[in-house]
Amino acid sequence: MTDIVQMPRSVLMPITQAAQQMARQFAIEQPTEEKALQVYLNTLAVYAVNNYLRIMDIPTDLTVGDSWNPAIRFASNVADLWVTDVGRLECRPLNRDGSNLQIKTNSQPGSISCYVPPETQDDRIGYVVVEIDLEQQEANLLGFTPTVTSDELTIDELQPITEMLKNLESEKTQLVPLAKLSQWCQGIFEVGWQPVEAFLERAIAHSSFTQVAFRRSITKEIQRAKLINFGRHKPGLSVTLVVTITQQETNNSIALQVFPQTGETFLPSGVKLAVLDESGNFFFEIASGSNDRFIQSRQFSGQSGERFRVQLSLGKISLMEDFAI
């Protein structure tokens, strides 16, 4: 095995009993030994970074990350840690016994790299590589990078862990608030949610369906739109998410629509709209074709206080919006 050289300003953390217990609990839920090892190492990596950040007085919440969600943990290779008021920090493990160690042999022969799954290459504030030594029960935080550009991240590319602390401080910003639909019914809207006409006048004109849906004056119907920007992943690309609440006597129904950005007639092919329940289970998903002016969900409803998540995806890029009914 090729040993990983101790990097200056890396951080060595003990693997605590609590971390091992939680990692074993998550691992035994998996269907295969390979998946169990993946989840085990991911959990240890997240725990190690979490403990380090707590020592540095940086607040975190283990339970918010997708790595703590049973459904997402089962379906994806994720090791994210939620840093309060900042976002998701991906904690990628390297197993010291070499079972998931990769040696790059192309442009940098002999250099060691860590696998970065496609599902973790968006919606992240940065990446920490954590070497897991199960025999010594130690986790070595090797380094940090704010972005990745491929499925392989070489150790040589990493910045010292001290740079992660600076990056987290600079990234700290006000979180996008949970959209509370019950308050929408009282005329109270979160920042960013505007009348549909602010974004969609041109798109509405192209569709008789939306002309009827958006222009009819039904007092029991509430609509708001938000510009969803794919940001640095797809510069200049954005779509508009429209949420429609239809108030009924017994409950409220909700419908979602996605429109192209201003100046475009059609959505990009392959834009996906998905709705997930509180457990992270998908209960609706649709993708745009090559000539779709918009896509929409079916109507759905829920109990007061119940939460759901809307996921907008294009290729490897996924953006989330959270709601409470």
PDB file of C-alpha atoms in Angstrom:
ATOM      1  CA  MET A   1       0.000   0.000   0.000  1.00  0.00           C
ATOM      2  CA  THR A   2       1.130   3.570  -0.676  1.00  0.00           C
ATOM      3  CA  ASP A   3       1.035   5.575   2.548  1.00  0.00           C
ATOM      4  CA  ILE A   4      -0.527   9.007   2.579  1.00  0.00           C
ATOM      5  CA  VAL A   5       2.075  11.575   3.514  1.00  0.00           C
ATOM      6  CA  GLN A   6       1.149  13.644   6.556  1.00  0.00           C
ATOM      7  CA  MET A   7       0.345  17.083   5.189  1.00  0.00           C
ATOM      8  CA  PRO A   8       1.424  20.196   7.039  1.00  0.00           C
ATOM      9  CA  ARG A   9      -1.441  21.698   8.992  1.00  0.00           C
ATOM     10  CA  SER A  10      -3.635  18.639   8.608  1.00  0.00           C
ATOM     11  CA  VAL A  11      -5.606  17.709  11.715  1.00  0.00           C
ATOM     12  CA  LEU A  12      -5.618  14.342  13.483  1.00  0.00           C
ATOM     13  CA  MET A  13      -8.851  13.486  15.284  1.00  0.00           C
ATOM     14  CA  PRO A  14      -9.743  10.407  17.349  1.00  0.00           C
ATOM     15  CA  ILE A  15     -12.552   8.200  16.108  1.00  0.00           C
ATOM     16  CA  THR A  16     -14.868   8.312  19.100  1.00  0.00           C
ATOM     17  CA  GLN A  17     -17.034   5.492  20.376  1.00  0.00           C
ATOM     18  CA  ALA A  18     -20.118   7.538  19.535  1.00  0.00           C
ATOM     19  CA  ALA A  19     -18.929   7.837  15.944  1.00  0.00           C
ATOM     20  CA  GLN A  20     -18.243   4.109  15.679  1.00  0.00           C
ATOM     21  CA  GLN A  21     -21.617   3.240  17.170  1.00  0.00           C
ATOM     22  CA  MET A  22     -23.501   5.495  14.763  1.00  0.00           C
ATOM     23  CA  ALA A  23     -21.449   4.283  11.799  1.00  0.00           C
ATOM     24  CA  ARG A  24     -22.204   0.651  12.661  1.00  0.00           C
ATOM     25  CA  GLN A  25     -25.894   1.434  13.039  1.00  0.00           C
ATOM     26  CA  PHE A  26     -26.033   3.040   9.594  1.00  0.00           C
ATOM     27  CA  ALA A  27     -23.906   0.270   8.062  1.00  0.00           C
ATOM     28  CA  ILE A  28     -26.069  -2.648   9.170  1.00  0.00           C
ATOM     29  CA  GLU A  29     -29.048  -1.077   7.390  1.00  0.00           C
ATOM     30  CA  GLN A  30     -27.347  -1.567   4.006  1.00  0.00           C
ATOM     31  CA  PRO A  31     -28.033  -4.479   1.608  1.00  0.00           C
ATOM     32  CA  THR A  32     -24.420  -5.430   0.762  1.00  0.00           C
ATOM     33  CA  GLU A  33     -21.045  -5.506   2.491  1.00  0.00           C
ATOM     34  CA  GLU A  34     -19.641  -3.043  -0.045  1.00  0.00           C
ATOM     35  CA  LYS A  35     -22.418  -0.528   0.599  1.00  0.00           C
ATOM     36  CA  ALA A  36     -22.104  -1.073   4.348  1.00  0.00           C
ATOM     37  CA  LEU A  37     -18.373  -0.230   4.246  1.00  0.00           C
ATOM     38  CA  GLN A  38     -19.098   2.852   2.148  1.00  0.00           C
ATOM     39  CA  VAL A  39     -21.674   4.135   4.636  1.00  0.00           C
ATOM     40  CA  TYR A  40     -19.448   3.206   7.593  1.00  0.00           C
ATOM     41  CA  LEU A  41     -16.494   5.219   6.281  1.00  0.00           C
ATOM     42  CA  ASN A  42     -18.688   8.127   5.188  1.00  0.00           C
ATOM     43  CA  THR A  43     -20.210   8.369   8.655  1.00  0.00           C
ATOM     44  CA  LEU A  44     -16.822   8.289  10.390  1.00  0.00           C
ATOM     45  CA  ALA A  45     -15.539  11.036   8.085  1.00  0.00           C
ATOM     46  CA  VAL A  46     -18.549  13.246   8.775  1.00  0.00           C
ATOM     47  CA  TYR A  47     -18.265  12.658  12.523  1.00  0.00           C
ATOM     48  CA  ALA A  48     -14.557  13.550  12.528  1.00  0.00           C
ATOM     49  CA  VAL A  49     -15.107  16.832  10.693  1.00  0.00           C
ATOM     50  CA  ASN A  50     -18.109  17.590  12.893  1.00  0.00           C
ATOM     51  CA  ASN A  51     -16.072  17.091  16.075  1.00  0.00           C
ATOM     52  CA  TYR A  52     -13.258  19.278  14.752  1.00  0.00           C
ATOM     53  CA  LEU A  53     -15.593  22.116  13.816  1.00  0.00           C
ATOM     54  CA  ARG A  54     -17.282  21.927  17.200  1.00  0.00           C
ATOM     55  CA  ILE A  55     -13.865  22.248  18.875  1.00  0.00           C
ATOM     56  CA  MET A  56     -13.305  25.337  16.740  1.00  0.00           C
ATOM     57  CA  ASP A  57     -16.680  26.749  17.928  1.00  0.00           C
ATOM     58  CA  ILE A  58     -18.252  26.402  14.491  1.00  0.00           C
ATOM     59  CA  PRO A  59     -21.877  25.230  14.901  1.00  0.00           C
ATOM     60  CA  THR A  60     -23.053  22.214  12.923  1.00  0.00           C
ATOM     61  CA  ASP A  61     -26.073  19.926  12.764  1.00  0.00           C
ATOM     62  CA  LEU A  62     -25.412  16.275  11.944  1.00  0.00           C
ATOM     63  CA  THR A  63     -29.070  15.430  11.465  1.00  0.00           C
ATOM     64  CA  VAL A  64     -29.709  17.951   8.671  1.00  0.00           C
ATOM     65  CA  GLY A  65     -27.259  16.424   6.186  1.00  0.00           C
ATOM     66  CA  ASP A  66     -28.302  13.954   3.499  1.00  0.00           C
ATOM     67  CA  SER A  67     -25.797  11.509   5.022  1.00  0.00           C
ATOM     68  CA  TRP A  68     -28.131  11.268   8.039  1.00  0.00           C
ATOM     69  CA  ASN A  69     -31.203  10.639   5.872  1.00  0.00           C
ATOM     70  CA  PRO A  70     -31.801   6.858   5.570  1.00  0.00           C
ATOM     71  CA  ALA A  71     -33.363   6.994   2.105  1.00  0.00           C
ATOM     72  CA  ILE A  72     -30.712   9.263   0.588  1.00  0.00           C
ATOM     73  CA  ARG A  73     -27.931   7.402   2.398  1.00  0.00           C
ATOM     74  CA  PHE A  74     -29.159   4.150   0.855  1.00  0.00           C
ATOM     75  CA  ALA A  75     -29.513   5.522  -2.679  1.00  0.00           C
ATOM     76  CA  SER A  76     -26.450   7.793  -2.856  1.00  0.00           C
ATOM     77  CA  ASN A  77     -22.808   7.973  -1.837  1.00  0.00           C
ATOM     78  CA  VAL A  78     -22.997  11.100   0.313  1.00  0.00           C
ATOM     79  CA  ALA A  79     -20.950  12.293   3.294  1.00  0.00           C
ATOM     80  CA  ASP A  80     -22.192  15.812   3.877  1.00  0.00           C
ATOM     81  CA  LEU A  81     -22.166  17.806   7.091  1.00  0.00           C
ATOM     82  CA  TRP A  82     -24.489  20.759   7.594  1.00  0.00           C
ATOM     83  CA  VAL A  83     -22.566  23.799   8.827  1.00  0.00           C
ATOM     84  CA  THR A  84     -25.055  26.149  10.459  1.00  0.00           C
ATOM     85  CA  ASP A  85     -25.663  29.367   8.535  1.00  0.00           C
ATOM     86  CA  VAL A  86     -23.246  28.263   5.813  1.00  0.00           C
ATOM     87  CA  GLY A  87     -24.314  25.076   3.996  1.00  0.00           C
ATOM     88  CA  ARG A  88     -23.252  21.521   3.174  1.00  0.00           C
ATOM     89  CA  LEU A  89     -19.608  20.517   3.613  1.00  0.00           C
ATOM     90  CA  GLU A  90     -18.692  17.224   1.919  1.00  0.00           C
ATOM     91  CA  CYS A  91     -16.396  14.966   3.986  1.00  0.00           C
ATOM     92  CA  ARG A  92     -14.846  12.388   1.641  1.00  0.00           C
ATOM     93  CA  PRO A  93     -13.142   9.413   3.325  1.00  0.00           C
ATOM     94  CA  LEU A  94      -9.954   7.614   2.356  1.00  0.00           C
ATOM     95  CA  ASN A  95      -9.616   4.204   3.973  1.00  0.00           C
ATOM     96  CA  ARG A  96      -6.030   3.740   5.152  1.00  0.00           C
ATOM     97  CA  ASP A  97      -6.130  -0.006   4.413  1.00  0.00           C
ATOM     98  CA  GLY A  98      -6.435   0.922   0.724  1.00  0.00           C
ATOM     99  CA  SER A  99      -9.872  -0.499  -0.051  1.00  0.00           C
ATOM    100  CA  ASN A 100     -10.992   2.775  -1.588  1.00  0.00           C
ATOM    101  CA  LEU A 101      -7.612   4.347  -2.297  1.00  0.00           C
ATOM    102  CA  GLN A 102      -7.005   5.487  -5.849  1.00  0.00           C
ATOM    103  CA  ILE A 103      -3.591   6.020  -7.444  1.00  0.00           C
ATOM    104  CA  LYS A 104      -3.725   8.366 -10.405  1.00  0.00           C
ATOM    105  CA  THR A 105      -1.574   7.233 -13.302  1.00  0.00           C
ATOM    106  CA  ASN A 106      -2.390   9.812 -15.973  1.00  0.00           C
ATOM    107  CA  SER A 107      -1.197  13.399 -15.671  1.00  0.00           C
ATOM    108  CA  GLN A 108       0.311  12.930 -12.194  1.00  0.00           C
ATOM    109  CA  PRO A 109       1.772   9.416 -11.904  1.00  0.00           C
ATOM    110  CA  GLY A 110       1.785   8.053  -8.390  1.00  0.00           C
ATOM    111  CA  SER A 111      -0.288  10.801  -6.839  1.00  0.00           C
ATOM    112  CA  ILE A 112      -3.052   9.793  -4.490  1.00  0.00           C
ATOM    113  CA  SER A 113      -6.623  10.795  -5.187  1.00  0.00           C
ATOM    114  CA  CYS A 114      -9.995  10.605  -3.509  1.00  0.00           C
ATOM    115  CA  TYR A 115     -13.194   9.689  -5.345  1.00  0.00           C
ATOM    116  CA  VAL A 116     -15.842  12.425  -5.431  1.00  0.00           C
ATOM    117  CA  PRO A 117     -19.232  10.973  -6.483  1.00  0.00           C
ATOM    118  CA  PRO A 118     -21.214  12.962  -9.067  1.00  0.00           C
ATOM    119  CA  GLU A 119     -24.120  13.428  -6.650  1.00  0.00           C
ATOM    120  CA  THR A 120     -21.828  15.396  -4.308  1.00  0.00           C
ATOM    121  CA  GLN A 121     -20.434  17.779  -6.918  1.00  0.00           C
ATOM    122  CA  ASP A 122     -23.091  20.434  -6.422  1.00  0.00           C
ATOM    123  CA  ASP A 123     -24.849  22.147  -3.530  1.00  0.00           C
ATOM    124  CA  ARG A 124     -21.621  22.016  -1.486  1.00  0.00           C
ATOM    125  CA  ILE A 125     -19.636  24.795   0.168  1.00  0.00           C
ATOM    126  CA  GLY A 126     -16.445  22.734   0.032  1.00  0.00           C
ATOM    127  CA  TYR A 127     -14.785  19.338   0.348  1.00  0.00           C
ATOM    128  CA  VAL A 128     -12.639  17.856   3.115  1.00  0.00           C
ATOM    129  CA  VAL A 129     -10.623  14.671   2.546  1.00  0.00           C
ATOM    130  CA  VAL A 130     -10.442  12.510   5.670  1.00  0.00           C
ATOM    131  CA  GLU A 131      -8.041   9.573   5.978  1.00  0.00           C
ATOM    132  CA  ILE A 132      -9.644   6.871   8.131  1.00  0.00           C
ATOM    133  CA  ASP A 133      -7.286   4.587  10.077  1.00  0.00           C
ATOM    134  CA  LEU A 134      -9.530   1.914  11.552  1.00  0.00           C
ATOM    135  CA  GLU A 135      -6.666   0.088  13.263  1.00  0.00           C
ATOM    136  CA  GLN A 136      -5.475   3.162  15.156  1.00  0.00           C
ATOM    137  CA  GLN A 137      -9.007   4.567  15.437  1.00  0.00           C
ATOM    138  CA  GLU A 138      -7.896   7.897  14.038  1.00  0.00           C
ATOM    139  CA  ALA A 139      -9.210  10.243  11.370  1.00  0.00           C
ATOM    140  CA  ASN A 140      -6.752  12.589   9.686  1.00  0.00           C
ATOM    141  CA  LEU A 141      -8.287  15.673   8.085  1.00  0.00           C
ATOM    142  CA  LEU A 142      -5.846  15.936   5.184  1.00  0.00           C
ATOM    143  CA  GLY A 143      -7.031  19.126   3.547  1.00  0.00           C
ATOM    144  CA  PHE A 144      -9.765  21.161   1.955  1.00  0.00           C
ATOM    145  CA  THR A 145     -10.874  22.506  -1.403  1.00  0.00           C
ATOM    146  CA  PRO A 146     -13.824  24.821  -2.064  1.00  0.00           C
ATOM    147  CA  THR A 147     -14.678  23.226  -5.435  1.00  0.00           C
ATOM    148  CA  VAL A 148     -14.136  20.112  -7.526  1.00  0.00           C
ATOM    149  CA  THR A 149     -14.031  19.775 -11.298  1.00  0.00           C
ATOM    150  CA  SER A 150     -14.002  15.989 -11.745  1.00  0.00           C
ATOM    151  CA  ASP A 151     -14.707  12.684 -10.008  1.00  0.00           C
ATOM    152  CA  GLU A 152     -11.143  12.527  -8.688  1.00  0.00           C
ATOM    153  CA  LEU A 153      -9.595  14.933  -6.223  1.00  0.00           C
ATOM    154  CA  THR A 154      -5.839  14.556  -5.786  1.00  0.00           C
ATOM    155  CA  ILE A 155      -4.313  15.087  -2.377  1.00  0.00           C
ATOM    156  CA  ASP A 156      -1.852  17.509  -3.980  1.00  0.00           C
ATOM    157  CA  GLU A 157      -4.771  19.812  -4.846  1.00  0.00           C
ATOM    158  CA  LEU A 158      -5.852  20.250  -1.240  1.00  0.00           C
ATOM    159  CA  GLN A 159      -5.415  23.402   0.768  1.00  0.00           C
ATOM    160  CA  PRO A 160      -4.481  23.192   4.469  1.00  0.00           C
ATOM    161  CA  ILE A 161      -7.330  22.691   6.901  1.00  0.00           C
ATOM    162  CA  THR A 162      -6.722  26.204   8.206  1.00  0.00           C
ATOM    163  CA  GLU A 163      -7.971  27.475   4.856  1.00  0.00           C
ATOM    164  CA  MET A 164     -11.255  25.653   5.433  1.00  0.00           C
ATOM    165  CA  LEU A 165     -11.893  27.753   8.521  1.00  0.00           C
ATOM    166  CA  LYS A 166     -11.271  30.950   6.578  1.00  0.00           C
ATOM    167  CA  ASN A 167     -13.509  29.741   3.765  1.00  0.00           C
ATOM    168  CA  LEU A 168     -16.366  28.857   6.108  1.00  0.00           C
ATOM    169  CA  GLU A 169     -16.202  32.313   7.635  1.00  0.00           C
ATOM    170  CA  SER A 170     -16.260  34.000   4.234  1.00  0.00           C
ATOM    171  CA  GLU A 171     -19.083  31.763   3.014  1.00  0.00           C
ATOM    172  CA  LYS A 172     -21.226  32.417   6.062  1.00  0.00           C
ATOM    173  CA  THR A 173     -24.362  34.167   4.946  1.00  0.00           C
ATOM    174  CA  GLN A 174     -28.024  34.307   5.748  1.00  0.00           C
ATOM    175  CA  LEU A 175     -29.722  31.040   4.874  1.00  0.00           C
ATOM    176  CA  VAL A 176     -32.559  30.984   2.403  1.00  0.00           C
ATOM    177  CA  PRO A 177     -35.539  30.719   4.764  1.00  0.00           C
ATOM    178  CA  LEU A 178     -37.931  27.813   4.759  1.00  0.00           C
ATOM    179  CA  ALA A 179     -40.949  28.780   2.670  1.00  0.00           C
ATOM    180  CA  LYS A 180     -43.967  28.543   4.984  1.00  0.00           C
ATOM    181  CA  LEU A 181     -47.019  28.115   2.797  1.00  0.00           C
ATOM    182  CA  SER A 182     -49.408  28.687   5.701  1.00  0.00           C
ATOM    183  CA  GLN A 183     -48.047  32.231   5.942  1.00  0.00           C
ATOM    184  CA  TRP A 184     -48.500  32.702   2.204  1.00  0.00           C
ATOM    185  CA  CYS A 185     -52.219  32.291   2.814  1.00  0.00           C
ATOM    186  CA  GLN A 186     -51.956  35.299   5.151  1.00  0.00           C
ATOM    187  CA  GLY A 187     -50.082  37.394   2.602  1.00  0.00           C
ATOM    188  CA  ILE A 188     -46.637  36.889   4.171  1.00  0.00           C
ATOM    189  CA  PHE A 189     -43.907  35.772   1.757  1.00  0.00           C
ATOM    190  CA  GLU A 190     -40.224  34.997   2.226  1.00  0.00           C
ATOM    191  CA  VAL A 191     -37.539  37.018   0.447  1.00  0.00           C
ATOM    192  CA  GLY A 192     -37.177  36.009  -3.188  1.00  0.00           C
ATOM    193  CA  TRP A 193     -40.772  34.898  -3.749  1.00  0.00           C
ATOM    194  CA  GLN A 194     -42.502  37.417  -5.999  1.00  0.00           C
ATOM    195  CA  PRO A 195     -45.697  37.661  -8.069  1.00  0.00           C
ATOM    196  CA  VAL A 196     -45.422  35.464 -11.168  1.00  0.00           C
ATOM    197  CA  GLU A 197     -45.704  38.498 -13.427  1.00  0.00           C
ATOM    198  CA  ALA A 198     -42.284  39.631 -12.197  1.00  0.00           C
ATOM    199  CA  PHE A 199     -40.691  36.774 -14.128  1.00  0.00           C
ATOM    200  CA  LEU A 200     -43.152  35.144 -16.480  1.00  0.00           C
ATOM    201  CA  GLU A 201     -45.087  37.664 -18.553  1.00  0.00           C
ATOM    202  CA  ARG A 202     -43.422  36.476 -21.723  1.00  0.00           C
ATOM    203  CA  ALA A 203     -43.648  32.794 -20.875  1.00  0.00           C
ATOM    204  CA  ILE A 204     -47.305  33.110 -19.941  1.00  0.00           C
ATOM    205  CA  ALA A 205     -48.128  34.622 -23.312  1.00  0.00           C
ATOM    206  CA  HIS A 206     -46.890  31.490 -25.037  1.00  0.00           C
ATOM    207  CA  SER A 207     -49.180  29.087 -23.226  1.00  0.00           C
ATOM    208  CA  SER A 208     -52.945  29.097 -23.170  1.00  0.00           C
ATOM    209  CA  PHE A 209     -52.792  26.735 -20.214  1.00  0.00           C
ATOM    210  CA  THR A 210     -50.781  29.140 -18.108  1.00  0.00           C
ATOM    211  CA  GLN A 211     -52.758  32.122 -19.321  1.00  0.00           C
ATOM    212  CA  VAL A 212     -55.813  30.534 -17.781  1.00  0.00           C
ATOM    213  CA  ALA A 213     -53.963  29.329 -14.701  1.00  0.00           C
ATOM    214  CA  PHE A 214     -52.233  32.606 -13.929  1.00  0.00           C
ATOM    215  CA  ARG A 215     -54.716  35.250 -15.087  1.00  0.00           C
ATOM    216  CA  ARG A 216     -58.001  33.983 -13.752  1.00  0.00           C
ATOM    217  CA  SER A 217     -59.030  35.901 -10.667  1.00  0.00           C
ATOM    218  CA  ILE A 218     -59.756  33.212  -8.108  1.00  0.00           C
ATOM    219  CA  THR A 219     -59.504  34.612  -4.598  1.00  0.00           C
ATOM    220  CA  LYS A 220     -58.675  31.209  -3.140  1.00  0.00           C
ATOM    221  CA  GLU A 221     -55.618  30.748  -5.322  1.00  0.00           C
ATOM    222  CA  ILE A 222     -52.195  32.008  -4.240  1.00  0.00           C
ATOM    223  CA  GLN A 223     -49.173  32.015  -6.530  1.00  0.00           C
ATOM    224  CA  ARG A 224     -45.580  33.026  -6.137  1.00  0.00           C
ATOM    225  CA  ALA A 225     -42.500  32.623  -8.321  1.00  0.00           C
ATOM    226  CA  LYS A 226     -38.786  32.470  -7.574  1.00  0.00           C
ATOM    227  CA  LEU A 227     -35.783  32.710  -9.861  1.00  0.00           C
ATOM    228  CA  ILE A 228     -33.602  29.618  -9.438  1.00  0.00           C
ATOM    229  CA  ASN A 229     -30.044  30.343 -10.516  1.00  0.00           C
ATOM    230  CA  PHE A 230     -27.690  27.452 -11.233  1.00  0.00           C
ATOM    231  CA  GLY A 231     -24.871  29.835 -10.362  1.00  0.00           C
ATOM    232  CA  ARG A 232     -21.235  29.016 -10.906  1.00  0.00           C
ATOM    233  CA  HIS A 233     -22.051  25.541 -12.185  1.00  0.00           C
ATOM    234  CA  LYS A 234     -23.938  26.875 -15.221  1.00  0.00           C
ATOM    235  CA  PRO A 235     -23.143  30.595 -15.548  1.00  0.00           C
ATOM    236  CA  GLY A 236     -26.093  32.601 -16.791  1.00  0.00           C
ATOM    237  CA  LEU A 237     -28.541  29.702 -16.601  1.00  0.00           C
ATOM    238  CA  SER A 238     -31.644  30.103 -14.479  1.00  0.00           C
ATOM    239  CA  VAL A 239     -35.231  28.877 -14.422  1.00  0.00           C
ATOM    240  CA  THR A 240     -38.348  30.128 -12.673  1.00  0.00           C
ATOM    241  CA  LEU A 241     -40.133  27.972 -10.113  1.00  0.00           C
ATOM    242  CA  VAL A 242     -43.834  28.747  -9.658  1.00  0.00           C
ATOM    243  CA  VAL A 243     -45.800  27.504  -6.648  1.00  0.00           C
ATOM    244  CA  THR A 244     -49.607  27.578  -6.758  1.00  0.00           C
ATOM    245  CA  ILE A 245     -51.715  27.023  -3.642  1.00  0.00           C
ATOM    246  CA  THR A 246     -55.413  26.368  -4.168  1.00  0.00           C
ATOM    247  CA  GLN A 247     -57.303  26.837  -0.918  1.00  0.00           C
ATOM    248  CA  GLN A 248     -60.151  24.397  -0.343  1.00  0.00           C
ATOM    249  CA  GLU A 249     -62.538  23.825   2.519  1.00  0.00           C
ATOM    250  CA  THR A 250     -60.795  20.758   3.943  1.00  0.00           C
ATOM    251  CA  ASN A 251     -57.202  21.278   2.793  1.00  0.00           C
ATOM    252  CA  ASN A 252     -54.980  23.149   0.385  1.00  0.00           C
ATOM    253  CA  SER A 253     -53.630  21.675  -2.834  1.00  0.00           C
ATOM    254  CA  ILE A 254     -50.194  22.572  -4.152  1.00  0.00           C
ATOM    255  CA  ALA A 255     -48.879  22.551  -7.714  1.00  0.00           C
ATOM    256  CA  LEU A 256     -45.417  23.350  -9.076  1.00  0.00           C
ATOM    257  CA  GLN A 257     -44.300  24.608 -12.471  1.00  0.00           C
ATOM    258  CA  VAL A 258     -40.894  25.378 -13.963  1.00  0.00           C
ATOM    259  CA  PHE A 259     -40.414  27.917 -16.773  1.00  0.00           C
ATOM    260  CA  PRO A 260     -37.354  28.978 -18.791  1.00  0.00           C
ATOM    261  CA  GLN A 261     -35.417  32.118 -17.984  1.00  0.00           C
ATOM    262  CA  THR A 262     -36.498  35.429 -19.464  1.00  0.00           C
ATOM    263  CA  GLY A 263     -35.798  35.628 -23.173  1.00  0.00           C
ATOM    264  CA  GLU A 264     -35.958  31.870 -23.726  1.00  0.00           C
ATOM    265  CA  THR A 265     -38.929  30.058 -25.248  1.00  0.00           C
ATOM    266  CA  PHE A 266     -38.054  26.528 -24.156  1.00  0.00           C
ATOM    267  CA  LEU A 267     -36.561  24.946 -21.097  1.00  0.00           C
ATOM    268  CA  PRO A 268     -33.162  23.297 -21.549  1.00  0.00           C
ATOM    269  CA  SER A 269     -33.625  19.608 -22.288  1.00  0.00           C
ATOM    270  CA  GLY A 270     -33.211  17.438 -19.211  1.00  0.00           C
ATOM    271  CA  VAL A 271     -34.298  19.883 -16.508  1.00  0.00           C
ATOM    272  CA  LYS A 272     -35.804  17.725 -13.752  1.00  0.00           C
ATOM    273  CA  LEU A 273     -38.446  18.757 -11.254  1.00  0.00           C
ATOM    274  CA  ALA A 274     -38.774  16.421  -8.274  1.00  0.00           C
ATOM    275  CA  VAL A 275     -40.693  16.541  -5.005  1.00  0.00           C
ATOM    276  CA  LEU A 276     -39.434  14.724  -1.905  1.00  0.00           C
ATOM    277  CA  ASP A 277     -41.242  14.051   1.350  1.00  0.00           C
ATOM    278  CA  GLU A 278     -39.842  14.620   4.844  1.00  0.00           C
ATOM    279  CA  SER A 279     -38.004  11.286   4.735  1.00  0.00           C
ATOM    280  CA  GLY A 280     -36.262  12.133   1.484  1.00  0.00           C
ATOM    281  CA  ASN A 281     -38.412   9.806  -0.616  1.00  0.00           C
ATOM    282  CA  PHE A 282     -39.280  10.938  -4.141  1.00  0.00           C
ATOM    283  CA  PHE A 283     -43.021  10.993  -4.774  1.00  0.00           C
ATOM    284  CA  PHE A 284     -42.935  12.929  -8.037  1.00  0.00           C
ATOM    285  CA  GLU A 285     -40.392  13.546 -10.788  1.00  0.00           C
ATOM    286  CA  ILE A 286     -40.594  14.899 -14.330  1.00  0.00           C
ATOM    287  CA  ALA A 287     -37.962  15.975 -16.865  1.00  0.00           C
ATOM    288  CA  SER A 288     -38.185  18.467 -19.708  1.00  0.00           C
ATOM    289  CA  GLY A 289     -37.850  17.429 -23.331  1.00  0.00           C
ATOM    290  CA  SER A 290     -36.266  19.350 -26.179  1.00  0.00           C
ATOM    291  CA  ASN A 291     -39.344  21.508 -26.899  1.00  0.00           C
ATOM    292  CA  ASP A 292     -41.005  21.986 -23.520  1.00  0.00           C
ATOM    293  CA  ARG A 293     -42.119  25.514 -22.678  1.00  0.00           C
ATOM    294  CA  PHE A 294     -42.635  24.448 -19.066  1.00  0.00           C
ATOM    295  CA  ILE A 295     -42.963  21.354 -16.881  1.00  0.00           C
ATOM    296  CA  GLN A 296     -45.307  20.890 -13.956  1.00  0.00           C
ATOM    297  CA  SER A 297     -46.095  18.564 -11.099  1.00  0.00           C
ATOM    298  CA  ARG A 298     -49.407  16.996 -10.328  1.00  0.00           C
ATOM    299  CA  GLN A 299     -51.383  18.580  -7.517  1.00  0.00           C
ATOM    300  CA  PHE A 300     -50.662  17.289  -4.030  1.00  0.00           C
ATOM    301  CA  SER A 301     -51.562  18.174  -0.466  1.00  0.00           C
ATOM    302  CA  GLY A 302     -50.413  17.518   3.076  1.00  0.00           C
ATOM    303  CA  GLN A 303     -51.050  18.145   6.727  1.00  0.00           C
ATOM    304  CA  SER A 304     -50.377  21.492   8.381  1.00  0.00           C
ATOM    305  CA  GLY A 305     -46.710  21.747   9.355  1.00  0.00           C
ATOM    306  CA  GLU A 306     -45.661  18.899   7.077  1.00  0.00           C
ATOM    307  CA  ARG A 307     -42.491  19.598   5.096  1.00  0.00           C
ATOM    308  CA  PHE A 308     -41.426  18.763   1.576  1.00  0.00           C
ATOM    309  CA  ARG A 309     -38.471  19.544  -0.652  1.00  0.00           C
ATOM    310  CA  VAL A 310     -38.402  20.604  -4.290  1.00  0.00           C
ATOM    311  CA  GLN A 311     -35.333  19.524  -6.247  1.00  0.00           C
ATOM    312  CA  LEU A 312     -34.408  21.128  -9.558  1.00  0.00           C
ATOM    313  CA  SER A 313     -31.687  19.307 -11.483  1.00  0.00           C
ATOM    314  CA  LEU A 314     -29.789  19.647 -14.719  1.00  0.00           C
ATOM    315  CA  GLY A 315     -27.122  17.033 -15.339  1.00  0.00           C
ATOM    316  CA  LYS A 316     -25.064  16.687 -12.172  1.00  0.00           C
ATOM    317  CA  ILE A 317     -26.351  19.944 -10.742  1.00  0.00           C
ATOM    318  CA  SER A 318     -29.163  19.837  -8.160  1.00  0.00           C
ATOM    319  CA  LEU A 319     -30.652  22.774  -6.271  1.00  0.00           C
ATOM    320  CA  MET A 320     -33.111  22.494  -3.395  1.00  0.00           C
ATOM    321  CA  GLU A 321     -35.975  24.571  -2.025  1.00  0.00           C
ATOM    322  CA  ASP A 322     -37.610  23.562   1.268  1.00  0.00           C
ATOM    323  CA  PHE A 323     -41.258  24.162   2.162  1.00  0.00           C
ATOM    324  CA  ALA A 324     -43.600  23.718   5.109  1.00  0.00           C
ATOM    325  CA  ILE A 325     -47.332  23.364   4.522  1.00  0.00           C
TER     326      ILE A 325
END
